[in-house]
mmCIF file of C-alpha atoms in Angstrom:
data_model
loop_
_atom_site.group_PDB
_atom_site.id
_atom_site.type_symbol
_atom_site.label_atom_id
_atom_site.label_comp_id
_atom_site.label_asym_id
_atom_site.label_seq_id
_atom_site.Cartn_x
_atom_site.Cartn_y
_atom_site.Cartn_z
ATOM 1 C CA MET A 1 40.855 147.842 72.073
ATOM 2 C CA LEU A 2 43.130 150.404 73.741
ATOM 3 C CA SER A 3 46.426 149.526 75.291
ATOM 4 C CA PHE A 4 47.332 150.489 78.831
ATOM 5 C CA GLN A 5 49.896 152.989 77.610
ATOM 6 C CA SER A 6 47.421 154.727 75.361
ATOM 7 C CA LEU A 7 45.124 155.215 78.396
ATOM 8 C CA GLN A 8 47.800 156.979 80.280
ATOM 9 C CA GLN A 9 48.173 159.699 77.619
ATOM 10 C CA PRO A 10 45.859 162.716 78.073
ATOM 11 C CA LEU A 11 42.948 162.843 75.735
ATOM 12 C CA LYS A 12 41.967 166.168 74.143
ATOM 13 C CA SER A 13 38.439 167.264 74.499
ATOM 14 C CA LYS A 14 38.308 169.283 71.313
ATOM 15 C CA LEU A 15 35.319 168.448 69.046
ATOM 16 C CA ILE A 16 35.938 167.838 65.381
ATOM 17 C CA PRO A 17 33.722 169.905 63.064
ATOM 18 C CA LEU A 18 32.126 167.801 60.269
ATOM 19 C CA SER A 19 30.080 170.467 58.657
ATOM 20 C CA ASN A 20 28.739 173.886 59.330
ATOM 21 C CA SER A 21 26.801 172.901 62.478
ATOM 22 C CA SER A 22 27.373 169.155 63.204
ATOM 23 C CA THR A 23 29.887 167.947 65.807
ATOM 24 C CA ILE A 24 30.894 164.624 67.225
ATOM 25 C CA SER A 25 29.626 164.052 70.687
ATOM 26 C CA SER A 26 30.382 160.366 71.007
ATOM 27 C CA TYR A 27 32.797 157.955 69.355
ATOM 28 C CA SER A 28 30.117 155.412 68.963
ATOM 29 C CA ASN A 29 28.033 157.759 66.763
ATOM 30 C CA PHE A 30 30.970 158.839 64.654
ATOM 31 C CA LYS A 31 31.252 157.363 61.104
ATOM 32 C CA PHE A 32 33.953 158.102 58.592
ATOM 33 C CA ASN A 33 33.580 157.441 54.927
ATOM 34 C CA ASN A 34 36.653 156.881 52.825
ATOM 35 C CA HIS A 35 36.459 160.270 51.123
ATOM 36 C CA LYS A 36 36.373 162.362 54.343
ATOM 37 C CA ARG A 37 39.020 160.154 56.004
ATOM 38 C CA LYS A 38 41.434 161.076 53.321
ATOM 39 C CA GLN A 39 40.626 164.762 53.591
ATOM 40 C CA LEU A 40 40.810 164.886 57.419
ATOM 41 C CA PRO A 41 44.254 166.269 58.617
ATOM 42 C CA LEU A 42 46.331 163.851 60.623
ATOM 43 C CA SER A 43 46.322 166.115 63.674
ATOM 44 C CA HIS A 44 42.579 166.007 63.842
ATOM 45 C CA ARG A 45 42.438 162.219 63.768
ATOM 46 C CA ASN A 46 44.061 162.123 67.256
ATOM 47 C CA ASP A 47 41.531 164.550 68.687
ATOM 48 C CA LEU A 48 38.759 161.986 69.223
ATOM 49 C CA ARG A 49 36.833 161.986 72.452
ATOM 50 C CA ILE A 50 36.413 158.286 73.400
ATOM 51 C CA GLN A 51 33.545 157.639 75.745
ATOM 52 C CA ALA A 52 33.251 153.827 75.541
ATOM 53 C CA ILE A 53 36.522 151.926 75.481
ATOM 54 C CA ASP A 54 35.339 148.468 76.481
ATOM 55 C CA ALA A 55 32.444 147.881 74.142
ATOM 56 C CA ALA A 56 33.304 144.628 72.243
ATOM 57 C CA GLN A 57 32.168 144.523 68.701
ATOM 58 C CA PRO A 58 31.640 141.346 66.614
ATOM 59 C CA PHE A 59 34.834 141.978 64.660
ATOM 60 C CA ASP A 60 36.931 142.669 67.884
ATOM 61 C CA LEU A 61 39.717 140.203 68.562
ATOM 62 C CA GLU A 62 38.406 139.716 72.124
ATOM 63 C CA SER A 63 34.999 138.789 70.887
ATOM 64 C CA LYS A 64 36.368 136.307 68.394
ATOM 65 C CA ILE A 65 38.524 134.686 71.115
ATOM 66 C CA VAL A 66 35.532 134.267 73.417
ATOM 67 C CA GLN A 67 33.513 132.750 70.573
ATOM 68 C CA ARG A 68 36.280 130.294 69.737
ATOM 69 C CA PHE A 69 36.645 129.294 73.394
ATOM 70 C CA GLU A 70 32.878 128.726 73.808
ATOM 71 C CA LYS A 71 32.857 126.659 70.597
ATOM 72 C CA SER A 72 35.869 124.590 71.714
ATOM 73 C CA SER A 73 34.302 123.764 75.146
ATOM 74 C CA LYS A 74 31.100 122.476 73.684
ATOM 75 C CA LEU A 75 30.463 119.035 72.288
ATOM 76 C CA LYS A 76 28.187 117.467 69.640
ATOM 77 C CA ILE A 77 26.581 114.555 71.512
ATOM 78 C CA ALA A 78 24.370 111.916 69.978
ATOM 79 C CA ILE A 79 22.049 110.197 72.394
ATOM 80 C CA VAL A 80 21.058 106.679 71.250
ATOM 81 C CA GLY A 81 17.954 105.651 73.182
ATOM 82 C CA PHE A 82 15.891 108.843 73.764
ATOM 83 C CA GLY A 83 13.523 107.451 76.321
ATOM 84 C CA ASN A 84 12.901 108.741 79.829
ATOM 85 C CA PHE A 85 16.536 108.737 80.986
ATOM 86 C CA GLY A 86 17.881 110.010 77.623
ATOM 87 C CA GLN A 87 15.528 112.965 77.715
ATOM 88 C CA PHE A 88 16.492 113.572 81.287
ATOM 89 C CA LEU A 89 20.132 113.944 80.374
ATOM 90 C CA ALA A 90 19.421 115.909 77.237
ATOM 91 C CA LYS A 91 17.768 118.759 79.107
ATOM 92 C CA THR A 92 21.005 119.453 81.006
ATOM 93 C CA LEU A 93 23.221 119.004 77.965
ATOM 94 C CA VAL A 94 21.175 121.533 75.934
ATOM 95 C CA THR A 95 21.054 123.941 78.845
ATOM 96 C CA GLN A 96 24.913 123.895 78.954
ATOM 97 C CA GLY A 97 25.057 124.751 75.300
ATOM 98 C CA HIS A 98 26.046 121.450 73.781
ATOM 99 C CA THR A 99 24.763 120.318 70.389
ATOM 100 C CA VAL A 100 22.455 117.312 71.014
ATOM 101 C CA LEU A 101 21.303 114.785 68.453
ATOM 102 C CA ALA A 102 18.975 111.858 69.221
ATOM 103 C CA HIS A 103 17.868 108.464 67.835
ATOM 104 C CA SER A 104 15.400 106.005 69.155
ATOM 105 C CA ARG A 105 13.185 103.145 67.914
ATOM 106 C CA SER A 106 10.143 105.182 68.958
ATOM 107 C CA ASP A 107 9.328 108.523 67.400
ATOM 108 C CA TYR A 108 10.263 111.250 69.868
ATOM 109 C CA SER A 109 10.670 113.928 67.205
ATOM 110 C CA HIS A 110 8.179 116.298 68.742
ATOM 111 C CA ILE A 111 9.585 116.021 72.237
ATOM 112 C CA ALA A 112 13.111 116.510 70.799
ATOM 113 C CA HIS A 113 12.066 119.544 68.849
ATOM 114 C CA ASP A 114 10.581 121.211 71.922
ATOM 115 C CA MET A 115 13.866 120.525 73.805
ATOM 116 C CA GLY A 116 16.111 121.888 71.113
ATOM 117 C CA VAL A 117 17.331 118.437 70.047
ATOM 118 C CA SER A 118 17.675 117.171 66.474
ATOM 119 C CA PHE A 119 15.946 113.860 66.216
ATOM 120 C CA PHE A 120 17.011 111.179 63.561
ATOM 121 C CA ALA A 121 14.758 108.212 62.907
ATOM 122 C CA CYS A 122 17.569 106.516 60.959
ATOM 123 C CA PRO A 123 20.854 105.758 62.688
ATOM 124 C CA ASP A 124 22.760 106.148 59.437
ATOM 125 C CA ASP A 125 21.551 109.760 59.176
ATOM 126 C CA LEU A 126 22.609 110.366 62.836
ATOM 127 C CA CYS A 127 26.147 109.038 62.064
ATOM 128 C CA GLU A 128 26.450 111.251 58.972
ATOM 129 C CA GLU A 129 26.335 114.239 61.306
ATOM 130 C CA HIS A 130 29.652 113.026 62.756
ATOM 131 C CA PRO A 131 28.951 113.515 66.448
ATOM 132 C CA GLU A 132 31.932 113.618 68.784
ATOM 133 C CA VAL A 133 30.259 111.512 71.498
ATOM 134 C CA ILE A 134 27.829 108.576 71.218
ATOM 135 C CA LEU A 135 25.917 108.402 74.448
ATOM 136 C CA LEU A 136 24.140 105.072 74.877
ATOM 137 C CA CYS A 137 20.980 105.505 76.981
ATOM 138 C CA THR A 138 19.410 102.144 76.060
ATOM 139 C CA SER A 139 18.114 99.590 78.546
ATOM 140 C CA ILE A 140 20.509 96.982 79.921
ATOM 141 C CA LEU A 141 18.692 94.179 78.040
ATOM 142 C CA SER A 142 18.757 95.934 74.649
ATOM 143 C CA THR A 143 22.290 97.377 74.771
ATOM 144 C CA GLU A 144 24.023 94.512 72.941
ATOM 145 C CA SER A 145 21.544 94.312 70.053
ATOM 146 C CA VAL A 146 21.602 98.080 69.605
ATOM 147 C CA LEU A 147 25.387 98.335 69.624
ATOM 148 C CA ARG A 148 25.964 95.410 67.287
ATOM 149 C CA SER A 149 23.464 96.826 64.726
ATOM 150 C CA PHE A 150 24.812 100.407 65.022
ATOM 151 C CA PRO A 151 26.591 101.707 61.834
ATOM 152 C CA VAL A 152 29.807 102.615 63.476
ATOM 153 C CA GLN A 153 31.518 102.486 60.053
ATOM 154 C CA ARG A 154 29.875 105.863 59.311
ATOM 155 C CA LEU A 155 31.340 107.563 62.307
ATOM 156 C CA LYS A 156 34.721 109.351 62.446
ATOM 157 C CA ARG A 157 37.527 107.184 63.778
ATOM 158 C CA SER A 158 38.285 107.807 67.445
ATOM 159 C CA THR A 159 34.620 108.714 68.277
ATOM 160 C CA LEU A 160 34.032 108.578 71.991
ATOM 161 C CA PHE A 161 31.439 105.948 73.146
ATOM 162 C CA VAL A 162 29.821 106.414 76.575
ATOM 163 C CA ASP A 163 27.307 104.291 78.376
ATOM 164 C CA VAL A 164 25.193 105.112 81.382
ATOM 165 C CA LEU A 165 24.075 101.691 82.417
ATOM 166 C CA SER A 166 23.558 100.673 86.107
ATOM 167 C CA VAL A 167 25.937 97.731 85.598
ATOM 168 C CA LYS A 168 29.531 98.315 84.376
ATOM 169 C CA GLU A 169 31.449 95.167 83.649
ATOM 170 C CA PHE A 170 28.924 94.053 81.015
ATOM 171 C CA PRO A 171 29.158 97.202 78.783
ATOM 172 C CA ARG A 172 32.936 97.426 79.244
ATOM 173 C CA SER A 173 33.373 93.934 77.853
ATOM 174 C CA LEU A 174 30.802 94.537 75.115
ATOM 175 C CA PHE A 175 32.462 97.822 73.964
ATOM 176 C CA LEU A 176 35.915 96.213 73.891
ATOM 177 C CA GLU A 177 34.540 93.353 71.861
ATOM 178 C CA VAL A 178 32.368 95.173 69.368
ATOM 179 C CA LEU A 179 34.012 98.560 68.794
ATOM 180 C CA PRO A 180 37.080 98.971 66.563
ATOM 181 C CA PRO A 181 40.279 99.745 68.556
ATOM 182 C CA GLU A 182 40.273 103.323 67.143
ATOM 183 C CA PHE A 183 37.218 104.257 69.148
ATOM 184 C CA ASP A 184 37.462 105.689 72.687
ATOM 185 C CA ILE A 185 35.479 104.118 75.487
ATOM 186 C CA LEU A 186 34.184 105.743 78.677
ATOM 187 C CA CYS A 187 31.947 103.707 81.044
ATOM 188 C CA THR A 188 29.795 105.837 83.435
ATOM 189 C CA HIS A 189 26.964 105.518 85.902
ATOM 190 C CA PRO A 190 25.031 108.548 87.007
ATOM 191 C CA MET A 191 23.679 107.181 90.289
ATOM 192 C CA PHE A 192 20.490 109.136 90.070
ATOM 193 C CA GLY A 193 17.506 109.469 87.683
ATOM 194 C CA PRO A 194 14.589 111.690 86.731
ATOM 195 C CA GLU A 195 13.027 111.130 90.203
ATOM 196 C CA SER A 196 16.050 111.407 92.443
ATOM 197 C CA GLY A 197 17.674 114.125 90.363
ATOM 198 C CA ARG A 198 14.668 116.290 89.631
ATOM 199 C CA ASP A 199 15.766 119.040 92.036
ATOM 200 C CA GLY A 200 19.349 119.097 90.716
ATOM 201 C CA TRP A 201 22.390 116.837 90.624
ATOM 202 C CA SER A 202 24.491 118.554 93.334
ATOM 203 C CA GLY A 203 26.066 116.105 95.692
ATOM 204 C CA LEU A 204 24.884 113.011 93.728
ATOM 205 C CA ASN A 205 27.404 110.361 92.805
ATOM 206 C CA PHE A 206 28.713 109.928 89.230
ATOM 207 C CA VAL A 207 30.926 106.885 88.798
ATOM 208 C CA TYR A 208 33.181 106.443 85.729
ATOM 209 C CA GLU A 209 36.100 104.558 84.302
ATOM 210 C CA LYS A 210 38.220 105.691 81.375
ATOM 211 C CA VAL A 211 38.385 102.309 79.768
ATOM 212 C CA ARG A 212 40.194 103.335 76.518
ATOM 213 C CA ILE A 213 41.074 106.951 75.783
ATOM 214 C CA GLY A 214 43.649 107.817 73.052
ATOM 215 C CA ASP A 215 46.854 109.626 73.918
ATOM 216 C CA GLU A 216 46.120 112.579 71.633
ATOM 217 C CA GLU A 217 45.466 115.818 73.429
ATOM 218 C CA LEU A 218 42.113 116.333 71.542
ATOM 219 C CA ARG A 219 40.818 112.947 72.599
ATOM 220 C CA ILE A 220 41.886 113.444 76.287
ATOM 221 C CA ASN A 221 40.335 116.899 76.242
ATOM 222 C CA ARG A 222 37.021 115.616 74.739
ATOM 223 C CA CYS A 223 36.666 112.952 77.457
ATOM 224 C CA ASP A 224 37.393 115.678 80.149
ATOM 225 C CA ARG A 225 34.797 117.964 78.568
ATOM 226 C CA PHE A 226 32.156 115.254 78.726
ATOM 227 C CA LEU A 227 32.901 114.518 82.398
ATOM 228 C CA LYS A 228 32.787 118.280 83.034
ATOM 229 C CA VAL A 229 29.061 118.128 82.164
ATOM 230 C CA PHE A 230 28.356 116.383 85.459
ATOM 231 C CA ALA A 231 31.087 118.063 87.542
ATOM 232 C CA GLN A 232 29.670 121.381 86.480
ATOM 233 C CA GLU A 233 26.269 120.412 87.903
ATOM 234 C CA GLY A 234 27.844 119.579 91.239
ATOM 235 C CA CYS A 235 28.000 115.762 90.946
ATOM 236 C CA LYS A 236 30.442 113.915 93.263
ATOM 237 C CA MET A 237 32.864 112.489 90.679
ATOM 238 C CA VAL A 238 33.976 108.942 91.615
ATOM 239 C CA GLU A 239 36.492 107.219 89.432
ATOM 240 C CA MET A 240 36.691 103.425 89.948
ATOM 241 C CA THR A 241 36.969 100.279 87.877
ATOM 242 C CA CYS A 242 33.886 98.644 86.454
ATOM 243 C CA GLY A 243 34.460 95.652 88.613
ATOM 244 C CA GLU A 244 34.595 97.713 91.834
ATOM 245 C CA HIS A 245 31.443 99.483 90.790
ATOM 246 C CA ASP A 246 29.483 96.235 90.308
ATOM 247 C CA ARG A 247 30.591 94.904 93.762
ATOM 248 C CA HIS A 248 29.530 98.089 95.472
ATOM 249 C CA ALA A 249 26.319 98.432 93.462
ATOM 250 C CA ALA A 250 25.179 94.935 94.258
ATOM 251 C CA GLU A 251 25.519 95.754 97.957
ATOM 252 C CA SER A 252 23.726 99.092 97.657
ATOM 253 C CA GLN A 253 21.715 99.753 94.552
ATOM 254 C CA PHE A 254 20.508 96.153 93.914
ATOM 255 C CA ILE A 255 19.624 95.534 97.529
ATOM 256 C CA THR A 256 17.680 98.794 97.583
ATOM 257 C CA HIS A 257 15.667 97.725 94.572
ATOM 258 C CA VAL A 258 15.030 94.252 96.077
ATOM 259 C CA MET A 259 13.699 95.783 99.252
ATOM 260 C CA GLY A 260 11.535 98.250 97.348
ATOM 261 C CA ARG A 261 10.044 95.489 95.193
ATOM 262 C CA MET A 262 9.357 93.238 98.228
ATOM 263 C CA LEU A 263 7.587 96.102 99.999
ATOM 264 C CA GLU A 264 5.548 96.736 96.867
ATOM 265 C CA LYS A 265 4.246 93.205 97.102
ATOM 266 C CA LEU A 266 2.887 94.057 100.581
ATOM 267 C CA ALA A 267 0.804 96.875 98.964
ATOM 268 C CA LEU A 268 1.786 99.343 101.679
ATOM 269 C CA GLU A 269 -0.469 102.334 102.177
ATOM 270 C CA SER A 270 -0.192 105.645 104.064
ATOM 271 C CA THR A 271 -1.838 105.727 107.489
ATOM 272 C CA PRO A 272 -3.021 108.634 109.727
ATOM 273 C CA ILE A 273 -0.100 107.861 112.098
ATOM 274 C CA ASN A 274 2.802 107.469 109.792
ATOM 275 C CA THR A 275 6.249 107.572 111.402
ATOM 276 C CA LYS A 276 9.224 109.014 109.659
ATOM 277 C CA GLY A 277 10.675 105.516 109.113
ATOM 278 C CA TYR A 278 7.399 104.324 107.477
ATOM 279 C CA GLU A 279 7.406 107.461 105.289
ATOM 280 C CA SER A 280 10.884 106.486 104.179
ATOM 281 C CA LEU A 281 9.666 103.024 103.219
ATOM 282 C CA LEU A 282 6.817 104.471 101.170
ATOM 283 C CA ASP A 283 9.359 106.733 99.370
ATOM 284 C CA LEU A 284 11.565 103.700 98.743
ATOM 285 C CA VAL A 285 8.718 101.879 97.046
ATOM 286 C CA LYS A 286 7.934 104.975 94.946
ATOM 287 C CA ASN A 287 11.448 105.562 93.864
ATOM 288 C CA THR A 288 12.371 101.938 93.002
ATOM 289 C CA CYS A 289 9.100 100.755 91.552
ATOM 290 C CA GLY A 290 8.901 103.824 89.427
ATOM 291 C CA ASP A 291 11.597 102.169 87.321
ATOM 292 C CA SER A 292 10.727 99.451 84.917
ATOM 293 C CA PHE A 293 10.939 95.762 85.995
ATOM 294 C CA GLU A 294 13.222 95.372 82.972
ATOM 295 C CA LEU A 295 15.828 97.618 84.778
ATOM 296 C CA PHE A 296 15.442 95.535 87.976
ATOM 297 C CA TYR A 297 15.917 92.305 85.999
ATOM 298 C CA GLY A 298 18.900 93.784 84.221
ATOM 299 C CA LEU A 299 20.493 94.616 87.540
ATOM 300 C CA PHE A 300 20.129 90.957 88.565
ATOM 301 C CA MET A 301 21.001 89.377 85.212
ATOM 302 C CA TYR A 302 24.074 91.432 84.320
ATOM 303 C CA ASN A 303 25.811 91.843 87.603
ATOM 304 C CA LYS A 304 27.439 88.609 88.727
ATOM 305 C CA ASN A 305 27.400 89.861 92.320
ATOM 306 C CA ALA A 306 23.618 90.184 92.457
ATOM 307 C CA LEU A 307 22.828 86.443 93.007
ATOM 308 C CA GLU A 308 25.169 86.409 96.043
ATOM 309 C CA GLN A 309 23.270 89.292 97.510
ATOM 310 C CA ILE A 310 19.913 87.473 97.027
ATOM 311 C CA GLU A 311 21.236 84.516 98.816
ATOM 312 C CA ARG A 312 22.625 86.599 101.758
ATOM 313 C CA LEU A 313 19.298 88.417 102.004
ATOM 314 C CA ASP A 314 17.500 85.067 102.175
ATOM 315 C CA MET A 315 19.868 83.730 104.862
ATOM 316 C CA ALA A 316 19.525 86.994 106.862
ATOM 317 C CA PHE A 317 15.704 86.732 106.763
ATOM 318 C CA GLU A 318 15.846 83.080 107.955
ATOM 319 C CA SER A 319 18.242 84.025 110.739
ATOM 320 C CA LEU A 320 16.007 86.779 111.897
ATOM 321 C CA LYS A 321 12.957 84.467 111.959
ATOM 322 C CA LYS A 322 14.800 81.946 114.044
ATOM 323 C CA GLN A 323 15.828 84.636 116.481
ATOM 324 C CA LEU A 324 12.238 85.842 116.788
ATOM 325 C CA PHE A 325 10.723 82.400 117.136
ATOM 326 C CA GLY A 326 13.498 81.262 119.459
ATOM 327 C CA GLN A 327 12.669 84.190 121.775
ATOM 328 C CA LEU A 328 8.967 83.366 121.487
ATOM 329 C CA HIS A 329 9.696 79.750 122.452
ATOM 330 C CA THR A 330 11.400 80.922 125.581
ATOM 331 C CA VAL A 331 8.542 83.138 126.590
ATOM 332 C CA LEU A 332 5.907 80.462 126.037
ATOM 333 C CA ARG A 333 7.947 77.794 127.938
ATOM 334 C CA LYS A 334 8.220 80.161 130.904
ATOM 335 C CA GLN A 335 4.444 80.789 130.827
ATOM 336 C CA LEU A 336 3.652 77.093 130.710
ATOM 337 C CA PHE A 337 6.163 75.729 133.210
ATOM 338 C CA GLY A 338 7.027 78.787 135.216
ATOM 339 C CA THR A 339 10.727 78.122 134.626
ATOM 340 C CA GLU A 340 13.436 79.477 132.361
ATOM 341 C CA ALA A 341 14.055 77.692 129.121
ATOM 342 C CA GLY A 342 16.350 74.784 129.474
ATOM 343 C CA LYS A 343 15.570 74.107 133.099
ATOM 344 C CA THR A 344 13.236 71.491 134.338
ATOM 345 C CA THR A 345 11.572 70.992 137.796
ATOM 346 C CA VAL A 346 11.936 67.748 139.727
ATOM 347 C CA PRO A 347 8.538 66.440 140.838
#
């Protein structure tokens, strides 16, 4: 590459004769061999006409720096549990240039191959690849058995473990109990899925807590690079404790799933005169019941705040019924006796 000072010096336009009739018309087409370089006078070496001064070559320092930067910003991520949600996340990870490995009880090798993901049927073989991040995409109910049987002893010490469960206090406690203290822990919840995130992740919530991240710069940087995966897609990054998350999720996500499941029991169908509100209810059923009942049960079983919400919902429904029937009683009494409720006529 040329320095700024060298660009300020005037360049001579004289062409250098190579043979009887050949001349150099472009620096990019000019090739020296060692023999002619020795024979070429020094004064002639400065008479080059340079027409392309910013064409980076593979051996250029600038090109090497760019390659090192791109390599340092990418991660080797192993997805454990390569089902629907694991594949959903893998698409974006691969698109961003990260190296993605996968392991699952079911054989997803063909799907992984088509996505550019390396699939490992054996978890030991997966760990031998020494991924920087282990991303657990298992179901809530199977997380504990998967983690306790995972060969963590084959991983590098300080490997970052990340979960994406819809409950957070449960995996946090499990990670702290099972994983050796050298491992880093990041609890996350992308509050969207293949259905709600099919058109992009921009504006969607991503909740996380840095449960245990080492003080070393490399470990801090690795955690930040993983979070950048979602920030780069436009997610709204929300940092909060796992306990806070579960309280809020019980009041929002769990209630949403309860209402969707209840409406599914009614077998609602589209009508020729749907209102916008009714369309929203049909969409709610589609979005919530598209998930497995195992997920719904996990939201109830592993969030201690869920039972309270069920009880509140039951009391709210009873209160609403009393209000409706109470109003109906007033109307019927007025029709029967021609008086307001609570008043009697004297014969």
